[in-house]
PDB file of C-alpha atoms in Angstrom:
ATOM      1  CA  UNK A   1      -5.541   0.929   2.145  1.00 49.00           C
ATOM      2  CA  UNK A   2      -3.428   0.313   5.368  1.00 50.00           C
ATOM      3  CA  UNK A   3      -4.834  -0.054   8.822  1.00 49.00           C
ATOM      4  CA  UNK A   4      -2.378  -1.504  11.395  1.00 54.00           C
ATOM      5  CA  UNK A   5      -3.733  -0.338  14.629  1.00 53.00           C
ATOM      6  CA  UNK A   6      -3.708  -2.974  17.400  1.00 55.00           C
ATOM      7  CA  UNK A   7      -1.536  -5.462  15.357  1.00 62.00           C
ATOM      8  CA  UNK A   8       1.878  -4.905  17.206  1.00 74.00           C
ATOM      9  CA  UNK A   9       5.083  -4.896  15.822  1.00 86.00           C
ATOM     10  CA  UNK A  10       5.308  -5.237  11.893  1.00 90.00           C
ATOM     11  CA  UNK A  11       7.573  -4.402   9.078  1.00 94.00           C
ATOM     12  CA  UNK A  12       7.037  -3.182   5.479  1.00 93.00           C
ATOM     13  CA  UNK A  13       8.051  -5.185   2.620  1.00 94.00           C
ATOM     14  CA  UNK A  14       8.566  -3.663  -0.994  1.00 91.00           C
ATOM     15  CA  UNK A  15       9.265  -6.041  -3.974  1.00 92.00           C
ATOM     16  CA  UNK A  16      10.579  -3.757  -6.773  1.00 87.00           C
ATOM     17  CA  UNK A  17      11.688  -4.546 -10.407  1.00 87.00           C
ATOM     18  CA  UNK A  18      15.484  -4.863  -9.564  1.00 90.00           C
ATOM     19  CA  UNK A  19      15.658  -4.707  -5.755  1.00 93.00           C
ATOM     20  CA  UNK A  20      13.669  -5.972  -2.689  1.00 95.00           C
ATOM     21  CA  UNK A  21      13.653  -3.852   0.443  1.00 94.00           C
ATOM     22  CA  UNK A  22      12.276  -4.479   3.889  1.00 95.00           C
ATOM     23  CA  UNK A  23      12.448  -1.854   7.105  1.00 94.00           C
ATOM     24  CA  UNK A  24      10.969  -2.096  10.421  1.00 93.00           C
ATOM     25  CA  UNK A  25      10.753   1.034  12.641  1.00 87.00           C
ATOM     26  CA  UNK A  26       9.704   1.595  16.123  1.00 85.00           C
ATOM     27  CA  UNK A  27       8.003   4.999  17.229  1.00 79.00           C
ATOM     28  CA  UNK A  28      10.305   7.247  19.268  1.00 80.00           C
ATOM     29  CA  UNK A  29       7.827  10.186  19.795  1.00 76.00           C
ATOM     30  CA  UNK A  30       5.517  12.235  17.645  1.00 74.00           C
ATOM     31  CA  UNK A  31       6.737  12.501  14.091  1.00 70.00           C
ATOM     32  CA  UNK A  32      10.174  10.688  14.827  1.00 74.00           C
ATOM     33  CA  UNK A  33      10.925   6.906  14.300  1.00 79.00           C
ATOM     34  CA  UNK A  34      13.989   4.617  15.292  1.00 88.00           C
ATOM     35  CA  UNK A  35      15.214   1.977  12.803  1.00 90.00           C
ATOM     36  CA  UNK A  36      14.786  -1.413  14.237  1.00 91.00           C
ATOM     37  CA  UNK A  37      15.603  -3.544  11.106  1.00 93.00           C
ATOM     38  CA  UNK A  38      16.572  -3.112   7.292  1.00 95.00           C
ATOM     39  CA  UNK A  39      16.984  -5.541   4.690  1.00 96.00           C
ATOM     40  CA  UNK A  40      17.944  -5.090   0.984  1.00 96.00           C
ATOM     41  CA  UNK A  41      19.094  -7.233  -1.928  1.00 96.00           C
ATOM     42  CA  UNK A  42      19.144  -6.973  -5.719  1.00 95.00           C
ATOM     43  CA  UNK A  43      17.141  -8.970  -7.820  1.00 94.00           C
ATOM     44  CA  UNK A  44      16.914 -10.184 -11.473  1.00 93.00           C
ATOM     45  CA  UNK A  45      14.123  -8.202 -13.052  1.00 91.00           C
ATOM     46  CA  UNK A  46      13.102 -11.273 -15.086  1.00 91.00           C
ATOM     47  CA  UNK A  47      12.623 -13.247 -11.733  1.00 91.00           C
ATOM     48  CA  UNK A  48      10.138 -10.443 -10.439  1.00 90.00           C
ATOM     49  CA  UNK A  49       8.288 -10.258 -13.719  1.00 88.00           C
ATOM     50  CA  UNK A  50       7.902 -14.088 -14.305  1.00 91.00           C
ATOM     51  CA  UNK A  51       4.878 -15.913 -12.984  1.00 88.00           C
ATOM     52  CA  UNK A  52       6.329 -19.466 -13.020  1.00 93.00           C
ATOM     53  CA  UNK A  53       6.429 -21.592 -10.176  1.00 92.00           C
ATOM     54  CA  UNK A  54      10.178 -22.017 -10.364  1.00 95.00           C
ATOM     55  CA  UNK A  55      10.468 -18.055 -10.274  1.00 94.00           C
ATOM     56  CA  UNK A  56       8.134 -17.601  -7.321  1.00 94.00           C
ATOM     57  CA  UNK A  57      10.178 -20.323  -5.479  1.00 95.00           C
ATOM     58  CA  UNK A  58      13.526 -18.658  -5.901  1.00 96.00           C
ATOM     59  CA  UNK A  59      12.160 -15.220  -5.178  1.00 96.00           C
ATOM     60  CA  UNK A  60      10.550 -16.489  -2.249  1.00 96.00           C
ATOM     61  CA  UNK A  61      14.119 -17.806  -1.145  1.00 97.00           C
ATOM     62  CA  UNK A  62      15.591 -14.463  -1.770  1.00 97.00           C
ATOM     63  CA  UNK A  63      13.204 -12.711   0.417  1.00 96.00           C
ATOM     64  CA  UNK A  64      13.396 -15.074   3.016  1.00 96.00           C
ATOM     65  CA  UNK A  65      17.156 -15.135   3.126  1.00 96.00           C
ATOM     66  CA  UNK A  66      17.247 -11.209   3.252  1.00 96.00           C
ATOM     67  CA  UNK A  67      14.766 -11.057   6.214  1.00 95.00           C
ATOM     68  CA  UNK A  68      16.799 -13.820   8.015  1.00 93.00           C
ATOM     69  CA  UNK A  69      19.880 -11.586   7.648  1.00 93.00           C
ATOM     70  CA  UNK A  70      18.499  -8.451   8.849  1.00 92.00           C
ATOM     71  CA  UNK A  71      17.229  -7.661  12.326  1.00 89.00           C
ATOM     72  CA  UNK A  72      13.496  -7.849  11.464  1.00 93.00           C
ATOM     73  CA  UNK A  73      12.130 -10.627  13.915  1.00 89.00           C
ATOM     74  CA  UNK A  74       8.306  -9.893  13.622  1.00 93.00           C
ATOM     75  CA  UNK A  75       6.297 -11.991  10.894  1.00 94.00           C
ATOM     76  CA  UNK A  76       3.687  -9.342  10.653  1.00 95.00           C
ATOM     77  CA  UNK A  77       4.070  -7.291   7.366  1.00 94.00           C
ATOM     78  CA  UNK A  78       2.545  -4.546   5.472  1.00 92.00           C
ATOM     79  CA  UNK A  79       2.967  -4.938   1.668  1.00 92.00           C
ATOM     80  CA  UNK A  80       2.816  -2.310  -1.299  1.00 86.00           C
ATOM     81  CA  UNK A  81       0.851  -2.731  -4.347  1.00 87.00           C
ATOM     82  CA  UNK A  82       2.361  -1.767  -7.482  1.00 84.00           C
ATOM     83  CA  UNK A  83       0.928   1.556  -8.921  1.00 81.00           C
ATOM     84  CA  UNK A  84       0.429  -0.182 -12.415  1.00 83.00           C
ATOM     85  CA  UNK A  85      -2.043  -2.701 -10.734  1.00 88.00           C
ATOM     86  CA  UNK A  86      -4.038  -0.187  -8.744  1.00 89.00           C
ATOM     87  CA  UNK A  87      -6.351   2.775  -9.207  1.00 90.00           C
ATOM     88  CA  UNK A  88      -6.797   5.597  -6.809  1.00 89.00           C
ATOM     89  CA  UNK A  89      -9.298   8.553  -6.926  1.00 89.00           C
ATOM     90  CA  UNK A  90     -10.807  11.477  -4.927  1.00 90.00           C
ATOM     91  CA  UNK A  91     -14.327  12.039  -5.109  1.00 92.00           C
ATOM     92  CA  UNK A  92     -17.226  13.999  -2.859  1.00 93.00           C
ATOM     93  CA  UNK A  93     -20.426  13.167  -1.428  1.00 92.00           C
ATOM     94  CA  UNK A  94     -23.003  14.986   0.335  1.00 93.00           C
ATOM     95  CA  UNK A  95     -22.261  15.109   4.023  1.00 94.00           C
ATOM     96  CA  UNK A  96     -23.477  12.631   6.357  1.00 92.00           C
ATOM     97  CA  UNK A  97     -22.529  10.778   9.465  1.00 91.00           C
ATOM     98  CA  UNK A  98     -20.162   7.835   9.421  1.00 91.00           C
ATOM     99  CA  UNK A  99     -22.871   5.102   9.574  1.00 91.00           C
ATOM    100  CA  UNK A 100     -24.895   6.355   6.779  1.00 92.00           C
ATOM    101  CA  UNK A 101     -21.461   6.687   4.587  1.00 91.00           C
ATOM    102  CA  UNK A 102     -20.625   3.217   5.444  1.00 90.00           C
ATOM    103  CA  UNK A 103     -23.894   2.195   4.240  1.00 89.00           C
ATOM    104  CA  UNK A 104     -24.334   4.244   1.246  1.00 89.00           C
ATOM    105  CA  UNK A 105     -20.676   4.210  -0.273  1.00 89.00           C
ATOM    106  CA  UNK A 106     -20.760   0.603  -1.354  1.00 84.00           C
ATOM    107  CA  UNK A 107     -23.437   1.527  -3.927  1.00 86.00           C
ATOM    108  CA  UNK A 108     -21.489   4.322  -5.583  1.00 87.00           C
ATOM    109  CA  UNK A 109     -18.123   2.681  -5.864  1.00 89.00           C
ATOM    110  CA  UNK A 110     -18.896   1.190  -9.348  1.00 89.00           C
ATOM    111  CA  UNK A 111     -19.003   4.608 -10.612  1.00 90.00           C
ATOM    112  CA  UNK A 112     -15.431   5.270  -9.907  1.00 90.00           C
ATOM    113  CA  UNK A 113     -13.425   2.073 -10.492  1.00 90.00           C
ATOM    114  CA  UNK A 114     -12.176   1.012 -13.772  1.00 89.00           C
ATOM    115  CA  UNK A 115     -13.311  -2.770 -13.297  1.00 89.00           C
ATOM    116  CA  UNK A 116     -16.710  -4.848 -12.097  1.00 90.00           C
ATOM    117  CA  UNK A 117     -17.149  -4.260  -8.541  1.00 89.00           C
ATOM    118  CA  UNK A 118     -17.078  -8.081  -8.154  1.00 90.00           C
ATOM    119  CA  UNK A 119     -13.585  -8.283  -9.631  1.00 93.00           C
ATOM    120  CA  UNK A 120     -12.113  -5.749  -7.436  1.00 92.00           C
ATOM    121  CA  UNK A 121     -10.544  -5.400  -3.949  1.00 90.00           C
ATOM    122  CA  UNK A 122     -11.752  -1.944  -2.786  1.00 91.00           C
ATOM    123  CA  UNK A 123     -11.060   0.305   0.345  1.00 90.00           C
ATOM    124  CA  UNK A 124     -11.742   3.787   1.074  1.00 91.00           C
ATOM    125  CA  UNK A 125     -10.943   6.396   3.651  1.00 89.00           C
ATOM    126  CA  UNK A 126     -12.758   9.565   4.660  1.00 92.00           C
ATOM    127  CA  UNK A 127     -10.422  12.718   4.117  1.00 90.00           C
ATOM    128  CA  UNK A 128     -12.914  15.187   5.649  1.00 90.00           C
ATOM    129  CA  UNK A 129     -14.962  18.249   4.406  1.00 92.00           C
ATOM    130  CA  UNK A 130     -14.438  19.503   1.125  1.00 92.00           C
ATOM    131  CA  UNK A 131     -12.121  22.557   0.641  1.00 88.00           C
ATOM    132  CA  UNK A 132     -14.642  23.899  -2.089  1.00 89.00           C
ATOM    133  CA  UNK A 133     -18.011  23.021  -0.725  1.00 90.00           C
ATOM    134  CA  UNK A 134     -18.625  22.678   3.050  1.00 90.00           C
ATOM    135  CA  UNK A 135     -21.887  20.691   2.534  1.00 92.00           C
ATOM    136  CA  UNK A 136     -19.650  17.637   0.944  1.00 93.00           C
ATOM    137  CA  UNK A 137     -17.023  15.137   2.230  1.00 94.00           C
ATOM    138  CA  UNK A 138     -13.885  14.062   0.265  1.00 94.00           C
ATOM    139  CA  UNK A 139     -13.570  10.238  -0.037  1.00 93.00           C
ATOM    140  CA  UNK A 140     -10.113   8.580  -0.935  1.00 90.00           C
ATOM    141  CA  UNK A 141     -10.874   5.398  -3.029  1.00 91.00           C
ATOM    142  CA  UNK A 142      -8.207   2.622  -3.940  1.00 91.00           C
ATOM    143  CA  UNK A 143      -8.885  -0.477  -5.890  1.00 92.00           C
ATOM    144  CA  UNK A 144      -7.188  -3.434  -7.387  1.00 92.00           C
ATOM    145  CA  UNK A 145      -7.886  -6.455  -9.180  1.00 93.00           C
ATOM    146  CA  UNK A 146      -8.980  -9.257  -6.619  1.00 93.00           C
ATOM    147  CA  UNK A 147      -6.937 -11.853  -8.553  1.00 93.00           C
ATOM    148  CA  UNK A 148      -4.012  -9.835  -8.152  1.00 92.00           C
ATOM    149  CA  UNK A 149      -4.482  -8.719  -4.457  1.00 91.00           C
ATOM    150  CA  UNK A 150      -5.109 -12.378  -3.715  1.00 92.00           C
ATOM    151  CA  UNK A 151      -2.201 -13.878  -5.388  1.00 92.00           C
ATOM    152  CA  UNK A 152       0.252 -11.539  -3.949  1.00 92.00           C
ATOM    153  CA  UNK A 153      -1.223 -12.163  -0.500  1.00 92.00           C
ATOM    154  CA  UNK A 154      -0.752 -16.007  -1.164  1.00 94.00           C
ATOM    155  CA  UNK A 155       2.573 -15.566  -2.284  1.00 95.00           C
ATOM    156  CA  UNK A 156       3.767 -13.723   0.916  1.00 96.00           C
ATOM    157  CA  UNK A 157       1.889 -15.658   3.228  1.00 96.00           C
ATOM    158  CA  UNK A 158       3.207 -18.805   1.894  1.00 96.00           C
ATOM    159  CA  UNK A 159       6.761 -17.525   2.997  1.00 96.00           C
ATOM    160  CA  UNK A 160       5.342 -17.920   6.586  1.00 96.00           C
ATOM    161  CA  UNK A 161       4.483 -14.168   7.245  1.00 96.00           C
ATOM    162  CA  UNK A 162       1.477 -12.349   8.348  1.00 95.00           C
ATOM    163  CA  UNK A 163      -0.275  -9.620   6.051  1.00 93.00           C
ATOM    164  CA  UNK A 164      -1.664  -7.124   8.190  1.00 92.00           C
ATOM    165  CA  UNK A 165      -2.033  -4.324   5.528  1.00 88.00           C
ATOM    166  CA  UNK A 166      -1.683  -3.643   1.748  1.00 87.00           C
ATOM    167  CA  UNK A 167      -1.494  -0.056   0.215  1.00 85.00           C
ATOM    168  CA  UNK A 168      -0.698   1.351  -3.245  1.00 84.00           C
ATOM    169  CA  UNK A 169       2.760   2.429  -3.766  1.00 80.00           C
ATOM    170  CA  UNK A 170       1.603   5.831  -4.370  1.00 77.00           C
ATOM    171  CA  UNK A 171      -0.521   6.271  -1.136  1.00 78.00           C
ATOM    172  CA  UNK A 172       2.514   4.831   0.918  1.00 74.00           C
ATOM    173  CA  UNK A 173       4.935   7.128  -0.445  1.00 73.00           C
ATOM    174  CA  UNK A 174       2.664   9.930  -0.034  1.00 73.00           C
ATOM    175  CA  UNK A 175       2.208   9.504   3.547  1.00 69.00           C
ATOM    176  CA  UNK A 176       5.749   8.579   4.140  1.00 68.00           C
ATOM    177  CA  UNK A 177       6.922  11.902   3.051  1.00 68.00           C
ATOM    178  CA  UNK A 178       4.167  14.179   4.284  1.00 63.00           C
ATOM    179  CA  UNK A 179       3.125  12.462   7.484  1.00 58.00           C
ATOM    180  CA  UNK A 180       3.788  15.770   9.221  1.00 55.00           C
ATOM    181  CA  UNK A 181       3.338  18.267   6.576  1.00 56.00           C
ATOM    182  CA  UNK A 182       0.913  21.143   7.385  1.00 59.00           C
ATOM    183  CA  UNK A 183       1.324  22.810   4.073  1.00 61.00           C
ATOM    184  CA  UNK A 184      -1.438  23.847   1.949  1.00 68.00           C
ATOM    185  CA  UNK A 185       0.124  24.069  -1.022  1.00 72.00           C
ATOM    186  CA  UNK A 186      -0.101  21.668  -3.865  1.00 74.00           C
ATOM    187  CA  UNK A 187       3.047  19.420  -3.827  1.00 76.00           C
ATOM    188  CA  UNK A 188       4.158  17.100  -6.733  1.00 77.00           C
ATOM    189  CA  UNK A 189       6.005  13.640  -5.796  1.00 77.00           C
ATOM    190  CA  UNK A 190       7.713  11.781  -8.623  1.00 79.00           C
ATOM    191  CA  UNK A 191       9.026   8.073  -8.252  1.00 75.00           C
ATOM    192  CA  UNK A 192      11.054   7.130 -11.074  1.00 73.00           C
ATOM    193  CA  UNK A 193      11.448   3.223 -11.197  1.00 71.00           C
ATOM    194  CA  UNK A 194      13.192   0.708 -13.295  1.00 71.00           C
ATOM    195  CA  UNK A 195      10.416   0.442 -15.676  1.00 69.00           C
ATOM    196  CA  UNK A 196       7.732   3.135 -15.001  1.00 72.00           C
ATOM    197  CA  UNK A 197       7.513   6.744 -13.330  1.00 76.00           C
ATOM    198  CA  UNK A 198       4.765   7.565 -10.865  1.00 73.00           C
ATOM    199  CA  UNK A 199       3.285  10.939 -10.367  1.00 73.00           C
ATOM    200  CA  UNK A 200       1.302  11.954  -7.253  1.00 73.00           C
ATOM    201  CA  UNK A 201       0.008  15.353  -6.810  1.00 71.00           C
TER     202      UNK A 201
END
């Protein structure tokens, strides 16, 4: 999950099925942002879905050209991980201090992810006290296959970029839309893509 404190300027990169998007923002105040740079280019879905070396090379050229034609100057990038390749869940643990939590949670992860821990890239965040049990804490857990994460990182860094964060699409979308929301009502986000639809509640 994303953790970008102290890295300076960065931009976000989304490699979709039929388009590639990049955006860089600068903070203008509490809950307000200025647009620094924006990049968009359509792309052949077959190119994105192919794993051949030639397709990777051509896709890399398209991304580099798009960034070069935008006003984005930094090499620091936050990347999205497709929801089809990631798993997220929320679970509860007994209330404890952060030091204990950091030590204990690694022994509980295997209960909540659909793959062997050794094959997974796992991250978590403390959401706070459970709304239904004051003696428990809520934990947000995200995981993806280690080989998928490493392949994507290697591809992006091969373009001369510095990956400072990665995050599942569903989490990034939720944070972007509800960063300032104070509502305690359940809300549904529907993301309709070219090949799949994501639901986040």
